[in-house]
Amino acid sequence: MERAIRTTCAYCGVGCGISATPTGPRSVTIRGDETHPANAGRLCSKGTHLGETTGLTGRLLHPMIGNRRAGWDKALDLVARRFRETIDRHGPDSVAFYVSGQLMTEDYYVANKLMKGFIGSSNIDTNSRLCMSSAVAGHNRAFGEDVVPASYDDLEEADLIVLVGSNTAWCHPIVYQRIQAARAARGTKLVVIDPRRTETCEGADLHLPVKPGTDVALMNGLLAWIAQQGLTDPAFLADHVSAPEGFWEHIRTGHDLWTTAKTCDVAPALLEQFYTLFAATPRTVTLFSQGINQSIRGTDQVNAIINVHLATGRIGKPGAAPFSITGQPNAMGGREVGGLASTLAAHMDFAPDNVARVGRFWAAPKMATKAGLKAVDLFRAVDEGRIKALWVMATNPAVSMPDANRVRDALAACPFVVMSDIMADTDTGAHAHVRLPAAGWGEKDGTVTNSDRTISRQRPFLPLPGEAKPDWWIVKEVARRMGWRNAFAYDRPADIWREHARLTAYGNDGQRVLNLRAWAAIGNDAYDAMEPFRWGGTPFADGRFPTPDGRARLVLTKQMDMQEPLKQWPMTLNTGRYRDQWHTMSRTGLSPKLARHREEPLVEIHPRDAAALGIADRDLARVETAQGNSIFRVSLNEGQRRGEIFTPIHWTDQTSSGGRTGLLPRPLVDPHSGQPGFKSTPASIGKVATEWSGFLILRDREGIGQPVKLPCLWSTRIAVPGGALYEIAGNGDPARLDAFLPKGDRVEAMDASRGTRRIATIGEGRLNGVLFVTRSGLLPSRDWLIGQLQAEGVGGSVLAAREPGAAGDKGATVCVCFDIGLNQIVAAIRDRQLVDVPAIGRALGAGTNCGSCRPALANILAQNMQETLHAAE
Ligand code: SF4
């Protein structure tokens, strides 16, 4: 029997430990690692279903030059030669790397060293720029170093947790579960500050639906309130904090409760309730993520939060800290090695003595001496022809960058693009001259750092498929071919880890909190056996900060003027994640179970806004901004503020004809961090009329991961067991879709009065494909038909779309672990008089495995109990 391997989840920055037991060549059983400090055995729905994503569907298995397979030597030689020629002809700043929080720290280290110490440019930036670089800039301004001054343990020691701009229940589910457990155990209060009423708000003590982009006013107002009540910490301020001239005068002016409430568009009484609670609760953790960071004033928003904590001395103590949580599994590791264009290495900046120190350590021939191009500027430079050779590692900027269509044009025009990735066909890969097959999760070997500074091993438990290689190996082979053999003589990740750890300690006599000296000389076996550990202890517990004078710095932050909506763009577009999908779905999109939570890219809109525009639930609508437009399925949601719409970031050309959120936001960035503002783009929305709608179900999982364009206005591909489901809609004659049905005996039924066509193809008693189209808008549930892909003895009665006498439609999937639908839950609440989430779990099993759906269950429960009560009145 195979041994369980302890590793770390591939997805979010919570960094949960996983126990993976291989069960076949590409299959694995996944459990939460009960010994890991981040999750103690818990996993959310994404982590739980990682085992569904380790197959080879869509994988890039061989180096490719153009569309031809090439040997590694030929491909690496070409990459090294083109980079060398470009640098020789146009200088080091004519090349760039765009890397990813999916890389291991060791991968990141080698890429950063090559660019900043040997090529002599700082043009290496990462998709983490889009996720949390405002937190980095804010930490540097306040503390003098990018140190997250909190740990997950603080969540269990706090009396108040404030979530700002974070749909924690969906985006960091295990953190959310830890918060809920703390609430149950010790009555911790929970406040959510978010323009949208998300599932995170379920059961919170308070929700402040602030106007987007007003967090500086909110936090400055809070500080003004605290100061007015005499509740700052004068001793901490006097001993450990500096304030710029005019700071307190600025806070006292124009930040009264009424003015702040007006700016933030919340009721003064609600604001006062929050301020009173905050002021009275010394053990407060303020946890923030993309809602704060992804703003054109993100760094000021971060510092406005930190200011409040510094002024009240709520830092460096149990249960009291500002807490930035990251989106990606190794955004933090990238920060530690210097994988951002704005940092050098090991938490050092480009001060001349740092450049000299790192240059000595690397024995570098050509050190970069200044910051490089940050992501948006980097792709602008590609577009303008200043970057002539670009290497994209483990990320998909053609989808994820703001103004993504312009990024596609830039990639298409770039003289030389390299992509190293696990997937063969991505929207970015379509523009690559060379594609290099990289190691995926389960094959990677290295370390990652999660949001609370815990470093964990990602261990391999699957063989490298085809000719795939680890990213660190690919980069070092190119470096060696560029002429730097000795400096990149790594044989294994442990070699790189030791060098990275030594650099953090090099010339570090306490100036930098990041110091991994204790791990700098570990042997290969000790590296393999490394237990998760958190570096930095409890930062700032002694009141000393890594600034030249040892004092933290308050930063004067001003609320930017809020623009009134323009006539052409009356709505404000906010963007974000779904609970069960990850980034551009190259992995999670393979999982039929994860696909069930949200099958199509939705635009969420308040019902009254929709009614005013003549838009109904489930219509199609075009969302348009100055950058472009894309079509989404409409979802009415009273949790949206009026005048605001929300779309998810996940869909690509590989999965849908619409849903392209990335092309909509402006490429505007925060002036300090360079992080784009994804959360408030002026937009418009309008109904897209279609004459018919339908669905197509096709056998064969091989189709998933391959782009399939269907000849209709709307198509979204959804992974289902044994095949793929396409939701479709369009105008004109839908008969042209018949050609997409696989071969087989054809059965069909037409109803001219409803404009309905139902066609199935069957071979040897097995369903090969089915196409349902209607002009009346009524379609049956897909569930039973999907199940027929795996049934035998299928006949013409399949067109009835349900088993004779079978139970009704179970509704949209809520619990993906046990495949429990909304209608089943509602029926159980009503028929069995269930009154709480555990009771639903006992009745149906829903919510009793990963727990990711518990906020949704609470929401359904609240709605249906209310309806039941109203019915009884
Ligand atoms: Fe993975 Fe979920 Fe844990 Fe994030 S919360 S690391 S996605 S299991």
Coordinates of N, CA and C in Angstrom, one line a residue, residues 463-561:
P463 N 4.9 11.0 -10.5 CA 6.1 11.1 -11.4 C 5.9 12.3 -12.4
L464 N 7.0 12.9 -12.8 CA 6.9 14.0 -13.8 C 6.4 13.3 -15.1
P465 N 5.3 13.9 -15.7 CA 4.7 13.2 -16.9 C 5.5 13.7 -18.1
G466 N 5.5 12.8 -19.1 CA 6.1 13.1 -20.4 C 7.6 13.6 -20.1
E467 N 7.9 14.8 -20.7 CA 9.2 15.4 -20.5 C 9.2 16.6 -19.6
A468 N 8.1 16.7 -18.8 CA 8.0 17.9 -17.9 C 9.2 18.0 -16.9
K469 N 9.6 19.2 -16.6 CA 10.7 19.5 -15.7 C 10.3 20.6 -14.7
P470 N 10.9 20.6 -13.5 CA 10.6 21.6 -12.5 C 11.0 23.0 -13.1
D471 N 10.4 24.0 -12.6 CA 10.7 25.4 -13.1 C 12.1 25.8 -12.8
W472 N 12.6 25.4 -11.5 CA 13.9 25.8 -11.2 C 14.9 25.2 -12.1
W473 N 14.7 24.0 -12.6 CA 15.6 23.3 -13.5 C 15.6 24.0 -14.8
I474 N 14.4 24.4 -15.3 CA 14.3 25.0 -16.6 C 15.1 26.3 -16.6
V475 N 14.9 27.1 -15.6 CA 15.5 28.5 -15.5 C 17.1 28.3 -15.4
K476 N 17.5 27.4 -14.5 CA 19.0 27.2 -14.3 C 19.6 26.7 -15.6
E477 N 18.9 25.9 -16.4 CA 19.5 25.4 -17.6 C 19.6 26.5 -18.6
V478 N 18.7 27.4 -18.6 CA 18.8 28.6 -19.5 C 20.0 29.5 -19.1
A479 N 20.1 29.7 -17.7 CA 21.1 30.5 -17.2 C 22.5 29.9 -17.5
R480 N 22.6 28.6 -17.4 CA 23.9 28.0 -17.7 C 24.2 28.1 -19.2
R481 N 23.2 28.0 -20.0 CA 23.4 28.2 -21.5 C 23.8 29.6 -21.8
M482 N 23.4 30.6 -20.9 CA 23.7 32.0 -21.2 C 25.1 32.3 -20.7
G483 N 25.8 31.3 -20.1 CA 27.2 31.5 -19.8 C 27.5 31.5 -18.3
W484 N 26.5 31.3 -17.4 CA 26.7 31.3 -16.0 C 26.6 30.0 -15.3
R485 N 27.4 29.1 -15.7 CA 27.3 27.7 -15.3 C 27.5 27.5 -13.8
N486 N 28.6 28.2 -13.3 CA 28.9 27.9 -11.9 C 27.8 28.6 -10.9
A487 N 27.4 29.7 -11.3 CA 26.4 30.4 -10.4 C 25.1 29.7 -10.3
F488 N 24.8 28.8 -11.3 CA 23.5 28.1 -11.3 C 23.7 26.6 -11.3
A489 N 24.7 26.2 -10.5 CA 25.0 24.7 -10.4 C 24.2 24.0 -9.4
Y490 N 22.9 24.1 -9.5 CA 22.0 23.4 -8.5 C 21.6 22.1 -9.0
D491 N 21.7 21.1 -8.1 CA 21.3 19.7 -8.5 C 19.9 19.4 -8.0
R492 N 19.5 20.1 -7.0 CA 18.2 19.8 -6.3 C 17.6 21.0 -5.6
P493 N 16.3 21.0 -5.3 CA 15.8 22.2 -4.6 C 16.5 22.6 -3.3
A494 N 16.9 21.5 -2.6 CA 17.6 21.8 -1.3 C 18.8 22.7 -1.5
D495 N 19.5 22.6 -2.6 CA 20.7 23.4 -2.9 C 20.2 24.9 -2.9
I496 N 19.1 25.1 -3.6 CA 18.6 26.5 -3.7 C 18.1 27.0 -2.4
W497 N 17.4 26.2 -1.7 CA 16.9 26.6 -0.4 C 18.0 27.1 0.6
R498 N 19.1 26.3 0.6 CA 20.2 26.7 1.5 C 20.8 28.0 1.1
E499 N 20.9 28.2 -0.2 CA 21.5 29.5 -0.7 C 20.5 30.7 -0.3
H500 N 19.2 30.5 -0.5 CA 18.2 31.5 -0.2 C 18.3 31.8 1.3
A501 N 18.3 30.7 2.1 CA 18.3 30.9 3.6 C 19.6 31.7 4.0
R502 N 20.7 31.3 3.4 CA 22.0 32.0 3.7 C 21.9 33.5 3.3
L503 N 21.3 33.8 2.2 CA 21.2 35.2 1.8 C 20.3 36.0 2.8
T504 N 19.3 35.4 3.3 CA 18.5 36.1 4.3 C 19.3 36.5 5.5
A505 N 20.3 35.7 5.8 CA 21.1 35.9 7.0 C 22.4 36.8 6.7
Y506 N 22.7 36.9 5.5 CA 24.0 37.5 5.0 C 24.0 39.0 5.4
G507 N 24.9 39.4 6.2 CA 25.0 40.9 6.6 C 23.7 41.3 7.3
N508 N 23.0 40.4 8.0 CA 21.8 40.7 8.7 C 22.0 40.6 10.2
D509 N 22.3 41.7 10.8 CA 22.5 41.7 12.3 C 21.3 42.3 13.0
G510 N 20.1 41.8 12.5 CA 18.9 42.3 13.1 C 18.2 43.4 12.3
Q511 N 18.8 43.8 11.2 CA 18.2 44.9 10.4 C 16.9 44.4 9.7
R512 N 16.9 43.1 9.4 CA 15.7 42.5 8.7 C 15.1 41.4 9.5
V513 N 13.8 41.4 9.7 CA 13.1 40.3 10.4 C 13.3 39.0 9.7
L514 N 13.2 39.0 8.4 CA 13.4 37.8 7.6 C 14.8 37.3 7.8
N515 N 15.0 36.2 8.5 CA 16.3 35.7 8.7 C 16.2 34.2 8.9
L516 N 16.6 33.4 7.9 CA 16.4 31.9 8.0 C 17.7 31.3 8.3
R517 N 18.6 32.0 9.1 CA 19.9 31.4 9.4 C 19.9 30.0 9.9
A518 N 18.9 29.7 10.7 CA 18.8 28.4 11.4 C 18.6 27.3 10.3
W519 N 18.1 27.6 9.1 CA 17.8 26.6 8.1 C 18.8 26.6 7.0
A520 N 19.9 27.4 7.2 CA 20.8 27.7 6.0 C 21.8 26.5 5.8
A521 N 21.9 25.6 6.8 CA 22.9 24.6 6.6 C 22.3 23.2 6.7
I522 N 21.0 23.1 6.5 CA 20.4 21.8 6.7 C 20.7 20.8 5.5
G523 N 20.8 19.6 5.8 CA 21.2 18.6 4.8 C 20.0 18.2 3.9
N524 N 20.2 17.5 2.9 CA 19.1 17.1 2.0 C 18.0 16.3 2.7
D525 N 18.4 15.5 3.6 CA 17.3 14.7 4.3 C 16.5 15.6 5.2
A526 N 17.2 16.5 5.9 CA 16.5 17.4 6.8 C 15.5 18.3 6.0
Y527 N 16.0 18.7 4.8 CA 15.1 19.5 3.9 C 13.9 18.7 3.5
D528 N 14.1 17.5 3.1 CA 13.0 16.6 2.8 C 12.0 16.5 3.9
A529 N 12.5 16.4 5.1 CA 11.7 16.1 6.3 C 11.2 17.4 7.0
M530 N 11.5 18.6 6.4 CA 11.2 19.8 7.0 C 9.8 19.9 7.5
E531 N 9.6 20.3 8.7 CA 8.2 20.5 9.3 C 7.8 21.9 9.0
P532 N 6.5 22.2 8.9 CA 6.1 23.6 8.7 C 6.6 24.5 9.9
F533 N 7.1 25.6 9.6 CA 7.5 26.5 10.6 C 7.2 28.0 10.2
R534 N 7.0 28.8 11.2 CA 6.7 30.2 10.9 C 7.9 31.1 11.3
W535 N 8.4 31.8 10.3 CA 9.6 32.7 10.6 C 9.1 34.0 11.2
G536 N 10.0 34.5 12.0 CA 9.8 35.9 12.6 C 9.2 35.9 13.9
G537 N 8.8 34.7 14.5 CA 8.2 34.7 15.8 C 6.9 35.5 15.9
T538 N 6.8 36.4 16.9 CA 5.8 37.4 17.0 C 6.4 38.7 16.6
P539 N 6.3 39.1 15.4 CA 7.0 40.4 15.0 C 6.5 41.6 15.8
F540 N 7.5 42.4 16.2 CA 7.3 43.7 16.8 C 6.7 43.5 18.3
A541 N 6.9 42.3 18.8 CA 6.4 42.1 20.2 C 7.2 43.0 21.2
D542 N 8.5 43.4 20.8 CA 9.3 44.3 21.7 C 9.1 45.7 21.3
G543 N 8.2 46.0 20.4 CA 8.0 47.4 20.0 C 9.0 48.0 19.1
R544 N 10.0 47.1 18.7 CA 11.0 47.6 17.7 C 10.6 47.2 16.3
F545 N 10.8 48.2 15.4 CA 10.5 47.9 14.0 C 11.7 48.1 13.1
P546 N 11.8 47.4 12.0 CA 13.0 47.4 11.2 C 13.2 48.6 10.3
T547 N 13.0 49.8 11.0 CA 13.3 51.1 10.3 C 14.6 51.6 10.9
P548 N 15.2 52.6 10.3 CA 16.5 53.1 10.8 C 16.4 53.5 12.2
D549 N 15.3 54.1 12.7 CA 15.2 54.5 14.1 C 14.5 53.5 15.0
G550 N 14.1 52.4 14.4 CA 13.4 51.4 15.2 C 11.9 51.7 15.5
R551 N 11.4 52.8 14.9 CA 10.0 53.1 15.2 C 9.1 52.9 14.0
A552 N 7.9 52.4 14.2 CA 6.9 52.3 13.1 C 6.5 53.7 12.7
R553 N 5.9 53.8 11.5 CA 5.6 55.1 10.9 C 4.1 55.2 10.6
L554 N 3.4 56.2 11.2 CA 2.1 56.5 10.7 C 2.2 57.1 9.3
V555 N 1.3 56.9 8.5 CA 1.4 57.4 7.1 C 0.2 58.3 6.9
L556 N 0.4 59.5 6.4 CA -0.8 60.4 6.2 C -1.5 59.9 4.9
T557 N -2.7 59.5 5.1 CA -3.5 59.0 3.9 C -4.7 59.9 3.7
K558 N -5.0 60.2 2.4 CA -6.1 61.0 2.1 C -7.1 60.3 1.3
Q559 N -8.4 60.4 1.6 CA -9.4 59.8 0.8 C -9.5 60.4 -0.6
M560 N -9.4 59.6 -1.7 CA -9.4 60.3 -3.0 C -10.9 60.7 -3.3
D561 N -11.0 61.7 -4.1 CA -12.3 62.2 -4.5 C -13.0 61.1 -5.3

